[in-house]
């Protein structure tokens, strides 16, 4: 009976992923914003250059920073609940202890970003690039990370219950001591990844099998 339920759930998730992929294909990726010599850190609007800005501790809940350049920005402890950060450049940004649960980070670049202890549960991060990111001890339950890139990312101790990593790339990622119960990793590339000490109960593995 449990296997039938899991199979039904798998079919539903795969159907949803296919629909989301169709939306991705139809959505044109905006051009990146070049970092200028003068930055106005008070202009918190879409398509804005905010690279290197200190936004630590600020309440940015539900803000629209679509396609904004936040490379190297300090967002430590910032409140980004339900924020629109689609296609934003957050490369090298510091989001330590940030609250970004429910945020939309579809297609965002977080290469080398620090998300240590960040709350990104239920966030939409599909297609995001977290190559080399520090995601240790992050709370990312039910986060959407399908088609995302997490190569060489450090996710040690992350809480990832029910996370969707369908067809994500986790090559050489550190997944030690993670809580991955009910995680969905079908089609994911975990070559070279270290998941020692992690809990994978009922997780759907890359080959489609269900972990006992």
PDB file of C-alpha atoms in Angstrom:
ATOM      1  CA  UNK A   1       0.000   0.000   0.000  1.00  0.00           C
ATOM      2  CA  UNK A   2       2.793   2.444   0.936  1.00  0.00           C
ATOM      3  CA  UNK A   3       4.559   1.768  -2.381  1.00  0.00           C
ATOM      4  CA  UNK A   4       1.337   2.516  -4.295  1.00  0.00           C
ATOM      5  CA  UNK A   5       0.948   5.816  -2.459  1.00  0.00           C
ATOM      6  CA  UNK A   6       4.583   6.740  -3.148  1.00  0.00           C
ATOM      7  CA  UNK A   7       4.165   5.831  -6.831  1.00  0.00           C
ATOM      8  CA  UNK A   8       1.059   8.010  -7.101  1.00  0.00           C
ATOM      9  CA  UNK A   9       2.896  10.890  -5.435  1.00  0.00           C
ATOM     10  CA  UNK A  10       5.822  10.417  -7.830  1.00  0.00           C
ATOM     11  CA  UNK A  11       3.529  10.669 -10.860  1.00  0.00           C
ATOM     12  CA  UNK A  12       1.990  13.895  -9.528  1.00  0.00           C
ATOM     13  CA  UNK A  13       5.398  15.469  -8.850  1.00  0.00           C
ATOM     14  CA  UNK A  14       6.745  14.524 -12.277  1.00  0.00           C
ATOM     15  CA  UNK A  15       3.682  16.031 -13.948  1.00  0.00           C
ATOM     16  CA  UNK A  16       4.145  19.231 -11.975  1.00  0.00           C
ATOM     17  CA  UNK A  17       7.827  19.392 -12.896  1.00  0.00           C
ATOM     18  CA  UNK A  18       6.982  18.997 -16.578  1.00  0.00           C
ATOM     19  CA  UNK A  19       4.541  21.900 -16.393  1.00  0.00           C
ATOM     20  CA  UNK A  20       7.102  24.047 -14.558  1.00  0.00           C
ATOM     21  CA  UNK A  21       9.754  23.210 -17.172  1.00  0.00           C
ATOM     22  CA  UNK A  22       7.393  24.363 -19.910  1.00  0.00           C
ATOM     23  CA  UNK A  23       7.027  27.674 -18.098  1.00  0.00           C
ATOM     24  CA  UNK A  24      10.805  27.980 -17.785  1.00  0.00           C
ATOM     25  CA  UNK A  25      11.277  27.371 -21.506  1.00  0.00           C
ATOM     26  CA  UNK A  26       8.708  30.062 -22.344  1.00  0.00           C
ATOM     27  CA  UNK A  27      10.189  32.602 -19.923  1.00  0.00           C
ATOM     28  CA  UNK A  28      12.929  34.717 -21.444  1.00  0.00           C
ATOM     29  CA  UNK A  29      15.918  35.204 -19.156  1.00  0.00           C
ATOM     30  CA  UNK A  30      16.563  38.951 -18.740  1.00  0.00           C
ATOM     31  CA  UNK A  31      19.957  40.417 -19.493  1.00  0.00           C
ATOM     32  CA  UNK A  32      22.272  40.930 -16.487  1.00  0.00           C
ATOM     33  CA  UNK A  33      22.729  44.433 -15.143  1.00  0.00           C
ATOM     34  CA  UNK A  34      26.318  45.683 -15.342  1.00  0.00           C
ATOM     35  CA  UNK A  35      27.671  46.977 -12.043  1.00  0.00           C
ATOM     36  CA  UNK A  36      28.091  50.735 -12.282  1.00  0.00           C
ATOM     37  CA  UNK A  37      30.495  52.969 -10.370  1.00  0.00           C
ATOM     38  CA  UNK A  38      27.668  54.664  -8.462  1.00  0.00           C
ATOM     39  CA  UNK A  39      25.178  52.578  -6.504  1.00  0.00           C
ATOM     40  CA  UNK A  40      22.094  53.908  -4.727  1.00  0.00           C
ATOM     41  CA  UNK A  41      21.381  51.364  -1.995  1.00  0.00           C
ATOM     42  CA  UNK A  42      18.039  52.993  -1.220  1.00  0.00           C
ATOM     43  CA  UNK A  43      16.560  52.283  -4.645  1.00  0.00           C
ATOM     44  CA  UNK A  44      15.076  48.879  -3.920  1.00  0.00           C
ATOM     45  CA  UNK A  45      13.302  48.226  -7.199  1.00  0.00           C
ATOM     46  CA  UNK A  46      13.474  45.645  -9.999  1.00  0.00           C
ATOM     47  CA  UNK A  47      16.388  45.762 -12.468  1.00  0.00           C
ATOM     48  CA  UNK A  48      18.464  47.847 -10.046  1.00  0.00           C
ATOM     49  CA  UNK A  49      22.202  47.732  -9.403  1.00  0.00           C
ATOM     50  CA  UNK A  50      22.632  47.096  -5.658  1.00  0.00           C
ATOM     51  CA  UNK A  51      25.937  45.281  -5.738  1.00  0.00           C
ATOM     52  CA  UNK A  52      27.863  45.447  -2.501  1.00  0.00           C
ATOM     53  CA  UNK A  53      25.028  47.187  -0.614  1.00  0.00           C
ATOM     54  CA  UNK A  54      24.651  46.677   3.124  1.00  0.00           C
ATOM     55  CA  UNK A  55      21.061  45.547   3.596  1.00  0.00           C
ATOM     56  CA  UNK A  56      21.709  43.536   6.746  1.00  0.00           C
ATOM     57  CA  UNK A  57      18.757  43.232   9.104  1.00  0.00           C
ATOM     58  CA  UNK A  58      16.411  45.137   6.794  1.00  0.00           C
ATOM     59  CA  UNK A  59      12.763  44.178   6.416  1.00  0.00           C
ATOM     60  CA  UNK A  60      12.460  43.381   2.712  1.00  0.00           C
ATOM     61  CA  UNK A  61       9.478  41.066   2.965  1.00  0.00           C
ATOM     62  CA  UNK A  62       7.514  40.782  -0.301  1.00  0.00           C
ATOM     63  CA  UNK A  63       9.855  43.242  -2.020  1.00  0.00           C
ATOM     64  CA  UNK A  64      10.235  43.047  -5.795  1.00  0.00           C
ATOM     65  CA  UNK A  65      13.913  42.840  -6.738  1.00  0.00           C
ATOM     66  CA  UNK A  66      13.395  40.966  -9.985  1.00  0.00           C
ATOM     67  CA  UNK A  67      16.653  40.817 -11.981  1.00  0.00           C
ATOM     68  CA  UNK A  68      18.424  43.088  -9.472  1.00  0.00           C
ATOM     69  CA  UNK A  69      22.196  43.004  -9.146  1.00  0.00           C
ATOM     70  CA  UNK A  70      22.917  42.110  -5.504  1.00  0.00           C
ATOM     71  CA  UNK A  71      26.345  40.615  -6.066  1.00  0.00           C
ATOM     72  CA  UNK A  72      28.401  40.797  -2.885  1.00  0.00           C
ATOM     73  CA  UNK A  73      25.544  42.435  -0.959  1.00  0.00           C
ATOM     74  CA  UNK A  74      25.292  42.008   2.810  1.00  0.00           C
ATOM     75  CA  UNK A  75      21.872  40.538   3.557  1.00  0.00           C
ATOM     76  CA  UNK A  76      22.784  39.056   6.922  1.00  0.00           C
ATOM     77  CA  UNK A  77      19.628  38.649   9.002  1.00  0.00           C
ATOM     78  CA  UNK A  78      17.505  40.339   6.339  1.00  0.00           C
ATOM     79  CA  UNK A  79      13.801  39.547   6.171  1.00  0.00           C
ATOM     80  CA  UNK A  80      13.048  38.410   2.621  1.00  0.00           C
ATOM     81  CA  UNK A  81       9.843  36.474   3.194  1.00  0.00           C
ATOM     82  CA  UNK A  82       7.956  36.034  -0.114  1.00  0.00           C
ATOM     83  CA  UNK A  83      10.378  38.399  -1.866  1.00  0.00           C
ATOM     84  CA  UNK A  84      10.586  38.360  -5.662  1.00  0.00           C
ATOM     85  CA  UNK A  85      14.236  37.672  -6.472  1.00  0.00           C
ATOM     86  CA  UNK A  86      13.774  35.957  -9.799  1.00  0.00           C
ATOM     87  CA  UNK A  87      16.911  36.081 -11.943  1.00  0.00           C
ATOM     88  CA  UNK A  88      18.635  38.243  -9.333  1.00  0.00           C
ATOM     89  CA  UNK A  89      22.421  38.226  -9.194  1.00  0.00           C
ATOM     90  CA  UNK A  90      23.341  37.213  -5.648  1.00  0.00           C
ATOM     91  CA  UNK A  91      26.796  35.920  -6.403  1.00  0.00           C
ATOM     92  CA  UNK A  92      28.989  36.161  -3.314  1.00  0.00           C
ATOM     93  CA  UNK A  93      26.150  37.722  -1.292  1.00  0.00           C
ATOM     94  CA  UNK A  94      25.954  37.042   2.445  1.00  0.00           C
ATOM     95  CA  UNK A  95      22.538  35.759   3.528  1.00  0.00           C
ATOM     96  CA  UNK A  96      23.604  34.332   6.887  1.00  0.00           C
ATOM     97  CA  UNK A  97      20.543  33.984   9.161  1.00  0.00           C
ATOM     98  CA  UNK A  98      18.337  35.598   6.502  1.00  0.00           C
ATOM     99  CA  UNK A  99      14.632  34.734   6.483  1.00  0.00           C
ATOM    100  CA  UNK A 100      13.725  34.096   2.855  1.00  0.00           C
ATOM    101  CA  UNK A 101      11.033  31.491   3.303  1.00  0.00           C
ATOM    102  CA  UNK A 102       8.538  31.475   0.487  1.00  0.00           C
ATOM    103  CA  UNK A 103      10.774  33.735  -1.622  1.00  0.00           C
ATOM    104  CA  UNK A 104      10.918  33.337  -5.396  1.00  0.00           C
ATOM    105  CA  UNK A 105      14.517  32.834  -6.504  1.00  0.00           C
ATOM    106  CA  UNK A 106      13.766  31.158  -9.815  1.00  0.00           C
ATOM    107  CA  UNK A 107      16.795  31.443 -12.084  1.00  0.00           C
ATOM    108  CA  UNK A 108      18.778  33.457  -9.530  1.00  0.00           C
ATOM    109  CA  UNK A 109      22.559  33.180  -9.422  1.00  0.00           C
ATOM    110  CA  UNK A 110      23.918  32.443  -5.951  1.00  0.00           C
ATOM    111  CA  UNK A 111      27.364  31.249  -6.921  1.00  0.00           C
ATOM    112  CA  UNK A 112      29.615  31.386  -3.881  1.00  0.00           C
ATOM    113  CA  UNK A 113      26.844  32.940  -1.788  1.00  0.00           C
ATOM    114  CA  UNK A 114      26.647  32.354   1.970  1.00  0.00           C
ATOM    115  CA  UNK A 115      23.305  31.009   3.179  1.00  0.00           C
ATOM    116  CA  UNK A 116      24.555  29.714   6.508  1.00  0.00           C
ATOM    117  CA  UNK A 117      21.548  29.050   8.804  1.00  0.00           C
ATOM    118  CA  UNK A 118      19.288  30.835   6.314  1.00  0.00           C
ATOM    119  CA  UNK A 119      15.571  30.028   6.323  1.00  0.00           C
ATOM    120  CA  UNK A 120      14.643  29.266   2.730  1.00  0.00           C
ATOM    121  CA  UNK A 121      11.918  26.719   3.361  1.00  0.00           C
ATOM    122  CA  UNK A 122       9.126  26.599   0.778  1.00  0.00           C
ATOM    123  CA  UNK A 123      11.153  28.944  -1.438  1.00  0.00           C
ATOM    124  CA  UNK A 124      11.049  28.552  -5.217  1.00  0.00           C
ATOM    125  CA  UNK A 125      14.655  28.151  -6.327  1.00  0.00           C
ATOM    126  CA  UNK A 126      14.157  26.063  -9.430  1.00  0.00           C
ATOM    127  CA  UNK A 127      16.805  26.703 -12.037  1.00  0.00           C
ATOM    128  CA  UNK A 128      18.904  28.660  -9.523  1.00  0.00           C
ATOM    129  CA  UNK A 129      22.706  28.374  -9.557  1.00  0.00           C
ATOM    130  CA  UNK A 130      24.239  27.702  -6.138  1.00  0.00           C
ATOM    131  CA  UNK A 131      27.598  26.485  -7.352  1.00  0.00           C
ATOM    132  CA  UNK A 132      30.069  26.585  -4.469  1.00  0.00           C
ATOM    133  CA  UNK A 133      27.512  28.145  -2.113  1.00  0.00           C
ATOM    134  CA  UNK A 134      27.717  27.776   1.669  1.00  0.00           C
ATOM    135  CA  UNK A 135      24.310  26.406   2.658  1.00  0.00           C
ATOM    136  CA  UNK A 136      25.337  24.774   5.929  1.00  0.00           C
ATOM    137  CA  UNK A 137      22.614  24.321   8.555  1.00  0.00           C
ATOM    138  CA  UNK A 138      20.058  26.036   6.299  1.00  0.00           C
ATOM    139  CA  UNK A 139      16.357  25.318   6.783  1.00  0.00           C
ATOM    140  CA  UNK A 140      15.060  24.341   3.363  1.00  0.00           C
ATOM    141  CA  UNK A 141      12.110  22.056   3.958  1.00  0.00           C
ATOM    142  CA  UNK A 142       9.895  21.712   0.850  1.00  0.00           C
ATOM    143  CA  UNK A 143      12.131  24.072  -1.121  1.00  0.00           C
ATOM    144  CA  UNK A 144      11.842  23.744  -4.914  1.00  0.00           C
ATOM    145  CA  UNK A 145      15.301  23.158  -6.350  1.00  0.00           C
ATOM    146  CA  UNK A 146      14.508  21.160  -9.457  1.00  0.00           C
ATOM    147  CA  UNK A 147      16.891  21.825 -12.344  1.00  0.00           C
ATOM    148  CA  UNK A 148      19.051  23.815  -9.927  1.00  0.00           C
ATOM    149  CA  UNK A 149      22.850  23.648  -9.851  1.00  0.00           C
ATOM    150  CA  UNK A 150      24.500  22.923  -6.506  1.00  0.00           C
ATOM    151  CA  UNK A 151      27.841  21.631  -7.677  1.00  0.00           C
ATOM    152  CA  UNK A 152      30.526  21.870  -4.957  1.00  0.00           C
ATOM    153  CA  UNK A 153      27.996  23.445  -2.573  1.00  0.00           C
ATOM    154  CA  UNK A 154      28.348  22.744   1.151  1.00  0.00           C
ATOM    155  CA  UNK A 155      24.975  21.733   2.622  1.00  0.00           C
ATOM    156  CA  UNK A 156      26.296  20.117   5.786  1.00  0.00           C
ATOM    157  CA  UNK A 157      23.573  19.783   8.408  1.00  0.00           C
ATOM    158  CA  UNK A 158      20.863  21.321   6.210  1.00  0.00           C
ATOM    159  CA  UNK A 159      17.241  20.437   6.990  1.00  0.00           C
ATOM    160  CA  UNK A 160      15.903  19.348   3.591  1.00  0.00           C
ATOM    161  CA  UNK A 161      12.760  17.389   4.354  1.00  0.00           C
ATOM    162  CA  UNK A 162      10.576  17.107   1.261  1.00  0.00           C
ATOM    163  CA  UNK A 163      12.965  19.201  -0.859  1.00  0.00           C
ATOM    164  CA  UNK A 164      12.469  18.843  -4.618  1.00  0.00           C
ATOM    165  CA  UNK A 165      15.809  18.215  -6.353  1.00  0.00           C
ATOM    166  CA  UNK A 166      14.401  16.722  -9.539  1.00  0.00           C
ATOM    167  CA  UNK A 167      17.137  16.714 -12.205  1.00  0.00           C
ATOM    168  CA  UNK A 168      19.290  19.001 -10.067  1.00  0.00           C
ATOM    169  CA  UNK A 169      23.079  18.887 -10.331  1.00  0.00           C
ATOM    170  CA  UNK A 170      24.840  18.156  -7.032  1.00  0.00           C
ATOM    171  CA  UNK A 171      28.211  17.065  -8.338  1.00  0.00           C
ATOM    172  CA  UNK A 172      30.801  16.951  -5.552  1.00  0.00           C
ATOM    173  CA  UNK A 173      28.328  18.591  -3.154  1.00  0.00           C
ATOM    174  CA  UNK A 174      28.745  18.076   0.585  1.00  0.00           C
ATOM    175  CA  UNK A 175      25.520  16.654   1.998  1.00  0.00           C
ATOM    176  CA  UNK A 176      26.820  15.325   5.279  1.00  0.00           C
ATOM    177  CA  UNK A 177      24.365  14.972   8.176  1.00  0.00           C
ATOM    178  CA  UNK A 178      21.452  16.392   6.192  1.00  0.00           C
ATOM    179  CA  UNK A 179      17.818  15.568   6.938  1.00  0.00           C
ATOM    180  CA  UNK A 180      16.481  14.428   3.572  1.00  0.00           C
ATOM    181  CA  UNK A 181      13.372  12.519   4.595  1.00  0.00           C
ATOM    182  CA  UNK A 182      10.851  12.432   1.724  1.00  0.00           C
ATOM    183  CA  UNK A 183      13.267  14.349  -0.502  1.00  0.00           C
ATOM    184  CA  UNK A 184      12.786  13.986  -4.262  1.00  0.00           C
ATOM    185  CA  UNK A 185      16.079  13.413  -6.086  1.00  0.00           C
ATOM    186  CA  UNK A 186      14.828  11.621  -9.185  1.00  0.00           C
ATOM    187  CA  UNK A 187      17.161  12.316 -12.107  1.00  0.00           C
ATOM    188  CA  UNK A 188      19.577  14.312  -9.931  1.00  0.00           C
ATOM    189  CA  UNK A 189      23.318  14.076 -10.574  1.00  0.00           C
ATOM    190  CA  UNK A 190      24.987  13.305  -7.240  1.00  0.00           C
ATOM    191  CA  UNK A 191      28.276  12.044  -8.647  1.00  0.00           C
ATOM    192  CA  UNK A 192      31.069  12.687  -6.171  1.00  0.00           C
ATOM    193  CA  UNK A 193      28.624  13.957  -3.519  1.00  0.00           C
ATOM    194  CA  UNK A 194      29.171  13.030   0.121  1.00  0.00           C
ATOM    195  CA  UNK A 195      25.922  12.207   1.937  1.00  0.00           C
ATOM    196  CA  UNK A 196      27.465  10.378   4.879  1.00  0.00           C
ATOM    197  CA  UNK A 197      25.413  10.593   8.054  1.00  0.00           C
ATOM    198  CA  UNK A 198      22.328  11.894   6.242  1.00  0.00           C
ATOM    199  CA  UNK A 199      18.793  10.666   6.860  1.00  0.00           C
ATOM    200  CA  UNK A 200      17.188   9.576   3.584  1.00  0.00           C
ATOM    201  CA  UNK A 201      14.084   7.810   4.852  1.00  0.00           C
ATOM    202  CA  UNK A 202      11.464   7.497   2.069  1.00  0.00           C
ATOM    203  CA  UNK A 203      13.519   9.722  -0.228  1.00  0.00           C
ATOM    204  CA  UNK A 204      13.137   9.135  -3.963  1.00  0.00           C
ATOM    205  CA  UNK A 205      16.662   8.472  -5.184  1.00  0.00           C
ATOM    206  CA  UNK A 206      18.217   9.519  -8.529  1.00  0.00           C
ATOM    207  CA  UNK A 207      17.382   6.153 -10.096  1.00  0.00           C
ATOM    208  CA  UNK A 208      13.728   6.479  -9.044  1.00  0.00           C
ATOM    209  CA  UNK A 209      13.947   3.938  -6.221  1.00  0.00           C
ATOM    210  CA  UNK A 210      12.573   4.789  -2.785  1.00  0.00           C
ATOM    211  CA  UNK A 211      15.010   4.707   0.101  1.00  0.00           C
ATOM    212  CA  UNK A 212      13.743   2.430   2.897  1.00  0.00           C
TER     213      UNK A 212
END
